[in-house]
Amino acid sequence: MTRGTRRTSWAEPFKIKVVEPIRMTTREQRLDALDEAGWNTFLLKSEDVYIDLLTDSGTSAMSANQWAGMMLGDEAYAGSENFYNLCESVEKVYGFPYLVPTHQGRAAEHMISQILISDGDFIPGNMYFTTTRLHQELAGGTFVDVIIDEAHDPAGEHPFKANVDLNKLEDLIDRVGADRIPYFCLATTVNMAGGQPISMENIRDLHTLCQKHGIPVYLDKTRIAEGAYFIQQREPGYADKSVAEIVLEICSFMEGAWMSSKKDHLVNIGGYLALRDAEVFEQARNMVVIYEGLHTYGGMAGRDMEALARGIHESVEDDHIAARVGQVVYLGEKIAAEGIPIIQPVGGHAVFLDAGAFLSHLDQEEFPAQKLAAEIFLEAGVRSMERGIVSAGRNKETGENIRVGLELVRLTIPRRVYTQAHMDVTAETIWEVWDRRDSITGFEMVHEPQYLRFFQARFKPKD
Ligand SMILES: *Cc1c(COP(=O)(O)O)cnc(C)c1O
């Protein structure tokens, strides 16, 4: 069949079977809700939200096949059939022979950090992630960012902004010695840099360099399918490979991986540690019984493991991932068409507004991204989140706020949940806030929790 030239649109590779009503509120109701929530979108009640783009974590819509799997939950305490189905999916799709299930990603991060890191170690990686870095620090390590400089430039069009700068890594190895580096911490799309991907060429070169120094590479493979899709779309030599093939190739360079299944895997809860090293597996399998549960469920119900075992296969289907990323890009392009500064190119799971440029009249310590997220909610009930100075936290030594280069608001798209019309409403909402940006004032932080402060901090508007 030859393709016509008039049809340029794509549509979702599914139709909708069940719907969930959502509620539109008045500006007054939203103002009250913000006041009660300390102006932090994490503290809002979901019932007050119209379009919820807080996160793609655990917010996906499951397929009919996954819901059918829920009814086949084998809730035996030990040796549930669903656990073995999950192991089979992980081995088939990613190639890892050993699996330790956890209730979500950070539990796997906790275990791998405690097992591999000794006091005073350094863990290089392509930009930090909040929970990942905290677990590395709690284990006595220091995270060292060795991502390429282009990652910190919101407007630059580099196709693989998550690439590792191998010179920075070599400098670190020279400075501290390879024996102080227990592993390299790699991410396939970098959340804090705007959902940006890494190229296969860079993964290969990184693996070669690390191998030379005896440093294993571990992968945070939370959004690996989205990363693989960008490799297929952008990297020479990969256009004819399926996302599934690319995913398997990425994993072939990894000694192990942890996963927040609440993202790519199209389930509402779940995660795991996947390993090649039998000794690390033995330690993790022993540790999981302290914190999560027996090693054949690790905090998940049998039915959750079955939905996950099925979601893993769906997550690497080309049609699914093209529609998923296509919707994100659609929203990004619509917002950017009005001249609004966003991170370019648009990432895989979210559109990131450059709040530093959007509210350029505010100082970073007036929390421009936090304020912008609140203003977007006030405008039309669209919920987003801050990814800037609040998320970055304080310097361990000096206690100062870490003035990160990227001050962003993240509009994160749940998988298979919203329609193109929801994306249109969202874009128009951002346009309206853009039009009144000069009158927007900053925040003062009035409550600051010790850990991962962005979740529970409270703010007060300066006006
Ligand atoms: C969400 C996430 C995690 C943590 O996983 P949870 O399931 O939220 O505990 C780790 N790394 C990345 C990149 C994430 O996006």
XYZ file of C-alpha atoms and ligand atoms in Angstrom:
478
model
C 0.000 0.000 0.000
C 1.413 3.411 -0.908
C 0.937 6.111 1.651
C -1.121 9.124 0.685
C 0.250 12.589 1.253
C -2.851 14.077 2.914
C -2.808 11.892 6.034
C -0.220 13.221 8.456
C -2.105 12.680 11.744
C -1.736 9.619 13.919
C -4.286 8.232 16.355
C -4.014 6.217 19.546
C -3.715 2.447 18.930
C -6.661 1.756 21.268
C -10.292 2.679 21.891
C -11.791 3.616 25.269
C -13.840 1.090 27.273
C -14.213 2.738 30.690
C -14.388 6.447 31.539
C -13.768 8.353 34.765
C -15.527 11.743 35.172
C -13.398 14.760 36.070
C -14.518 18.032 37.629
C -14.097 21.641 36.538
C -13.813 24.124 39.436
C -14.122 27.903 39.826
C -11.149 30.196 40.306
C -12.310 30.848 43.879
C -12.378 27.138 44.690
C -8.914 26.735 43.236
C -7.582 29.661 45.260
C -8.936 28.065 48.454
C -7.443 24.724 47.469
C -4.008 26.297 46.885
C -4.150 28.144 50.205
C -4.919 24.931 52.033
C -2.145 23.102 50.172
C 0.589 25.602 51.049
C 0.716 26.453 47.321
C 2.465 23.135 46.660
C 0.776 21.133 43.885
C 1.857 17.898 45.624
C -0.396 18.812 48.558
C -3.547 19.422 46.505
C -6.425 16.973 46.684
C -6.949 15.076 43.457
C -10.683 15.885 43.509
C -9.826 19.585 43.071
C -7.789 18.891 39.923
C -9.253 19.096 36.422
C -6.387 17.813 34.241
C -3.740 16.061 36.323
C -0.260 16.339 34.816
C 1.571 16.108 38.153
C 3.323 12.902 37.203
C 3.322 9.893 34.900
C 4.055 7.724 37.941
C 1.404 5.115 38.620
C -1.149 7.114 36.639
C -1.330 5.005 33.462
C -4.507 3.409 32.166
C -4.227 -0.376 32.064
C -5.340 -2.428 29.074
C -8.186 -4.954 29.002
C -5.523 -7.656 28.970
C -3.915 -6.269 32.130
C -7.288 -6.006 33.913
C -8.023 -9.584 32.912
C -4.668 -10.515 34.463
C -5.733 -8.862 37.740
C -8.389 -11.559 38.093
C -5.715 -14.230 37.819
C -3.847 -13.020 40.913
C -2.311 -15.940 42.786
C -2.166 -14.486 46.285
C -0.068 -17.244 47.817
C 2.453 -15.818 50.289
C 5.284 -17.770 48.689
C 5.956 -18.803 45.105
C 2.999 -17.043 43.416
C 2.526 -18.025 39.784
C 2.400 -14.322 38.889
C 5.936 -13.866 40.221
C 7.239 -16.447 37.765
C 5.322 -14.785 34.940
C 6.971 -11.517 35.916
C 10.443 -13.106 35.916
C 9.745 -14.521 32.473
C 8.679 -11.105 31.087
C 11.764 -9.376 32.493
C 14.121 -12.037 31.153
C 12.470 -12.051 27.731
C 12.192 -8.269 27.245
C 15.385 -7.154 29.033
C 17.581 -10.242 29.260
C 18.227 -10.179 33.018
C 18.207 -13.637 34.637
C 17.658 -12.568 38.273
C 14.793 -10.524 39.649
C 13.943 -9.104 43.074
C 10.460 -7.522 43.136
C 9.773 -4.347 45.159
C 6.699 -2.234 45.744
C 8.187 0.592 43.640
C 11.454 1.943 42.268
C 12.948 3.628 45.338
C 12.903 0.367 47.314
C 15.129 -1.149 44.620
C 17.347 1.964 44.759
C 17.631 1.534 48.506
C 18.813 -2.070 48.179
C 21.285 -1.578 45.352
C 22.779 1.485 47.092
C 23.190 -0.343 50.419
C 24.721 -3.381 48.722
C 27.200 -1.687 46.375
C 28.172 1.593 48.086
C 30.715 1.979 50.921
C 31.268 5.105 52.974
C 33.241 7.680 50.961
C 32.475 6.197 47.522
C 31.639 8.267 44.457
C 28.819 7.389 42.077
C 29.007 9.064 38.673
C 25.862 9.368 36.599
C 24.117 11.295 33.819
C 22.415 13.866 36.037
C 20.885 13.144 39.414
C 17.413 11.910 40.194
C 15.889 12.906 43.546
C 15.278 9.511 45.178
C 18.252 7.835 43.479
C 20.758 10.383 44.763
C 19.260 10.413 48.261
C 19.665 6.632 48.586
C 23.254 6.890 47.347
C 23.955 9.579 49.965
C 22.230 7.626 52.748
C 24.556 4.726 51.885
C 27.598 7.008 52.373
C 28.222 7.869 48.723
C 28.498 11.128 46.798
C 26.792 11.483 43.436
C 28.882 13.125 40.687
C 27.105 14.490 37.612
C 29.051 13.697 34.422
C 26.373 14.493 31.853
C 27.365 16.553 28.794
C 27.152 20.350 29.224
C 24.404 20.570 26.575
C 22.008 18.967 29.078
C 21.986 22.195 31.079
C 21.016 24.382 28.122
C 17.206 24.409 27.795
C 17.113 25.859 24.257
C 19.901 23.793 22.661
C 18.651 21.216 20.138
C 21.170 18.411 20.845
C 19.362 15.126 19.986
C 20.921 13.178 22.889
C 21.220 15.559 25.815
C 21.462 12.696 28.300
C 24.808 11.536 26.893
C 27.663 11.003 29.308
C 30.726 13.249 28.983
C 33.420 10.580 28.997
C 36.134 13.171 29.700
C 34.363 14.204 32.899
C 34.163 10.538 33.873
C 37.863 9.951 33.172
C 38.727 13.025 35.251
C 36.764 11.588 38.155
C 38.449 8.197 37.810
C 41.879 9.929 37.774
C 40.961 12.013 40.795
C 39.441 9.413 43.147
C 40.548 6.067 41.645
C 38.360 3.386 40.110
C 38.217 1.452 43.379
C 36.216 4.302 44.950
C 33.594 4.042 42.187
C 31.357 1.018 42.869
C 29.259 1.467 39.739
C 28.173 3.931 37.082
C 24.561 5.077 37.517
C 23.023 5.453 34.059
C 19.536 6.619 33.058
C 18.052 6.024 29.604
C 16.044 9.187 29.637
C 17.017 11.885 32.079
C 14.022 13.213 33.948
C 15.730 16.248 35.478
C 17.110 17.325 32.083
C 13.649 17.286 30.534
C 13.154 13.613 29.620
C 16.134 13.682 27.269
C 17.589 10.498 25.746
C 21.068 8.963 25.482
C 22.447 7.514 22.235
C 23.409 3.867 21.777
C 26.848 4.986 20.620
C 27.376 6.791 23.924
C 26.135 3.776 25.918
C 28.578 1.555 24.032
C 31.527 3.928 24.589
C 30.639 4.339 28.254
C 30.538 0.576 28.686
C 33.965 0.204 27.044
C 35.519 2.876 29.269
C 33.958 1.456 32.435
C 35.007 -2.078 31.535
C 38.604 -0.895 31.154
C 38.494 0.290 34.766
C 36.457 -2.605 36.146
C 33.426 -0.412 36.904
C 30.030 -2.070 36.303
C 27.260 -0.001 34.697
C 23.839 -0.118 36.372
C 20.779 1.300 34.702
C 17.847 3.247 36.080
C 15.605 1.865 33.349
C 12.448 3.625 34.473
C 11.693 5.119 31.016
C 13.749 2.804 28.831
C 11.073 2.324 26.150
C 10.807 6.079 25.599
C 14.590 6.308 25.399
C 14.693 3.452 22.892
C 12.065 5.190 20.777
C 14.265 8.291 20.489
C 17.212 6.123 19.432
C 14.989 4.589 16.732
C 13.896 8.048 15.552
C 17.204 9.910 15.774
C 20.254 7.642 15.682
C 21.733 6.536 12.358
C 21.398 2.787 11.869
C 18.380 2.297 14.146
C 15.420 3.399 12.007
C 14.612 -0.185 11.013
C 14.998 -1.699 14.462
C 11.988 -2.194 16.726
C 11.796 -0.517 20.135
C 11.907 -4.018 21.664
C 15.194 -4.798 19.884
C 16.726 -1.509 20.962
C 15.640 -2.033 24.582
C 17.301 -5.443 24.632
C 20.487 -4.014 23.138
C 20.665 -1.266 25.791
C 20.323 -3.846 28.553
C 23.074 -6.002 27.063
C 25.593 -3.418 28.309
C 24.223 -3.369 31.847
C 25.286 -5.390 34.857
C 21.913 -4.744 36.454
C 18.983 -2.344 36.558
C 16.329 -0.974 38.842
C 12.877 -0.084 37.698
C 9.984 2.069 38.724
C 7.270 0.112 36.926
C 4.864 2.948 37.714
C 6.243 4.719 34.635
C 6.892 2.803 31.379
C 5.244 -0.428 32.502
C 1.656 0.829 32.423
C 0.775 -0.234 35.962
C -0.266 1.724 39.045
C 2.268 0.203 41.431
C 5.392 -1.951 41.232
C 9.108 -2.106 40.623
C 12.111 -4.396 40.884
C 15.816 -4.946 40.787
C 17.005 -6.992 37.796
C 20.493 -8.481 37.936
C 23.123 -10.566 36.204
C 25.478 -10.952 39.175
C 24.485 -13.976 41.295
C 26.207 -12.626 44.384
C 24.491 -9.222 44.284
C 21.233 -11.078 43.650
C 21.753 -13.236 46.740
C 22.333 -10.141 48.902
C 19.312 -8.292 47.483
C 17.095 -11.340 47.856
C 18.089 -11.488 51.488
C 17.615 -7.771 52.046
C 14.165 -7.566 50.449
C 12.635 -9.697 53.207
C 13.592 -7.013 55.767
C 12.058 -4.037 53.986
C 9.500 -5.214 51.424
C 8.299 -8.778 51.900
C 9.209 -12.251 50.714
C 11.441 -12.413 47.631
C 8.585 -13.742 45.481
C 6.359 -10.678 45.955
C 8.460 -7.853 47.463
C 5.532 -5.604 48.395
C 3.293 -6.356 45.416
C 0.070 -8.366 45.423
C -0.020 -11.331 43.048
C -2.519 -9.487 40.827
C -0.181 -6.467 40.653
C 2.631 -8.715 39.459
C 0.377 -10.199 36.772
C -0.665 -6.754 35.472
C 3.018 -5.829 35.444
C 4.110 -9.002 33.655
C 1.651 -8.101 30.884
C 2.378 -4.363 30.892
C 6.076 -4.986 30.269
C 5.278 -6.527 26.881
C 2.858 -3.723 25.957
C 5.402 -1.072 26.926
C 7.772 -1.973 24.086
C 5.189 -2.177 21.293
C 6.124 0.333 18.575
C 2.567 1.626 18.025
C 2.074 2.260 21.717
C 5.289 4.147 22.234
C 4.924 6.208 19.050
C 1.474 7.386 20.200
C 2.649 7.963 23.755
C 5.612 10.143 22.787
C 3.603 11.627 19.890
C 1.073 13.053 22.332
C 3.805 14.633 24.460
C 5.425 16.199 21.398
C 2.021 17.471 20.216
C 1.527 19.340 23.498
C 5.091 20.678 23.495
C 4.854 22.037 19.959
C 1.497 23.664 20.636
C 2.834 25.478 23.717
C 6.084 26.489 21.998
C 4.212 27.854 18.951
C 3.315 30.934 21.033
C 6.974 31.647 21.725
C 6.824 30.167 25.223
C 10.227 28.837 26.389
C 10.258 25.049 26.821
C 13.061 22.518 26.916
C 13.970 21.517 23.381
C 13.745 18.953 21.939
C 10.516 17.853 23.685
C 11.185 14.867 25.967
C 9.485 11.491 26.132
C 7.177 11.753 29.125
C 6.655 15.441 29.731
C 6.820 18.977 28.457
C 9.156 21.083 30.585
C 8.519 24.815 30.746
C 11.627 26.916 31.278
C 10.274 28.744 34.333
C 13.501 30.694 34.743
C 12.880 32.341 31.354
C 9.071 32.392 31.700
C 9.293 34.404 34.960
C 12.663 36.016 34.278
C 11.861 38.913 36.600
C 12.013 36.584 39.652
C 15.170 35.522 41.498
C 15.676 31.761 41.689
C 15.313 31.932 45.500
C 11.779 33.262 44.969
C 10.995 29.802 43.515
C 9.781 30.772 40.017
C 8.987 27.192 38.934
C 7.053 26.455 42.113
C 5.066 29.658 41.586
C 4.442 28.984 37.921
C 3.039 25.519 38.743
C 0.656 27.167 41.237
C -0.417 29.819 38.691
C -1.158 27.152 36.056
C -3.377 25.366 38.551
C -5.087 28.625 39.505
C -5.765 29.418 35.848
C -7.700 26.273 34.927
C -7.148 23.419 37.390
C -4.242 21.904 35.442
C -1.783 20.325 37.876
C 1.970 20.259 37.122
C 5.078 20.128 39.316
C 8.286 21.975 40.100
C 11.641 20.663 38.901
C 14.105 23.332 39.975
C 15.663 24.759 43.088
C 13.076 23.223 45.438
C 13.587 19.724 44.008
C 17.372 20.163 44.060
C 17.433 20.710 47.843
C 20.388 21.971 49.844
C 24.111 21.396 49.564
C 25.143 18.694 52.072
C 28.160 20.700 53.300
C 27.163 24.384 53.115
C 23.411 24.080 53.716
C 22.788 26.556 50.863
C 20.013 26.044 48.311
C 21.509 24.337 45.250
C 20.984 26.898 42.472
C 20.528 24.364 39.665
C 20.907 25.515 36.075
C 17.448 24.304 35.112
C 14.434 25.914 36.794
C 11.543 23.984 35.278
C 7.853 23.199 35.493
C 6.984 19.707 34.351
C 3.705 18.912 32.587
C 3.806 15.135 32.743
C 1.494 13.106 30.577
C -0.004 9.907 32.042
C 0.040 7.041 29.536
C -3.187 6.287 27.634
C -5.257 8.563 29.919
C -5.952 11.923 28.273
C -7.123 12.888 24.788
C -5.798 15.419 22.338
C -8.571 17.807 23.486
C -7.122 17.719 27.011
C -3.759 18.638 25.491
C -5.385 21.582 23.684
C -6.964 22.882 26.899
C -3.614 22.532 28.651
C -1.741 24.466 25.955
C -4.340 27.251 25.982
C -4.060 27.453 29.782
C -0.303 27.958 29.518
C -0.848 30.670 26.876
C -3.129 32.522 29.292
C -0.619 32.423 32.139
C 2.065 33.553 29.656
C -0.011 36.616 28.754
C -0.123 37.773 32.389
C 3.400 36.655 33.363
C 4.720 40.152 34.201
C 2.287 40.524 37.093
C 3.282 37.219 38.755
C 5.229 37.537 42.019
C 7.419 35.001 43.843
C 7.151 32.757 46.900
C 8.602 32.494 50.346
C 9.105 28.957 51.737
C 7.359 28.701 55.100
C 7.817 24.987 55.832
C 10.758 22.856 54.735
C 10.973 19.101 55.389
C 14.427 17.525 55.793
C 14.214 14.951 52.998
C 12.926 15.369 49.408
C 11.473 18.705 50.432
C 9.576 19.286 47.173
C 6.941 16.736 48.190
C 5.813 18.466 51.383
C 7.224 22.023 51.479
C 4.760 24.902 51.996
C 4.909 28.365 50.463
C 3.409 31.828 50.796
C 2.958 34.279 47.891
C 4.939 37.506 48.277
C 2.053 39.747 47.268
C 10.117 7.607 39.624
C 11.550 7.405 39.463
C 12.307 6.709 40.408
C 11.725 6.224 41.729
O 10.743 5.286 41.575
P 9.410 5.226 42.482
O 8.618 4.135 41.862
O 8.750 6.560 42.429
O 9.841 4.886 43.870
C 13.642 6.510 40.129
N 14.219 6.985 39.012
C 13.527 7.677 38.097
C 14.205 8.187 36.876
C 12.174 7.932 38.292
O 11.495 8.640 37.387
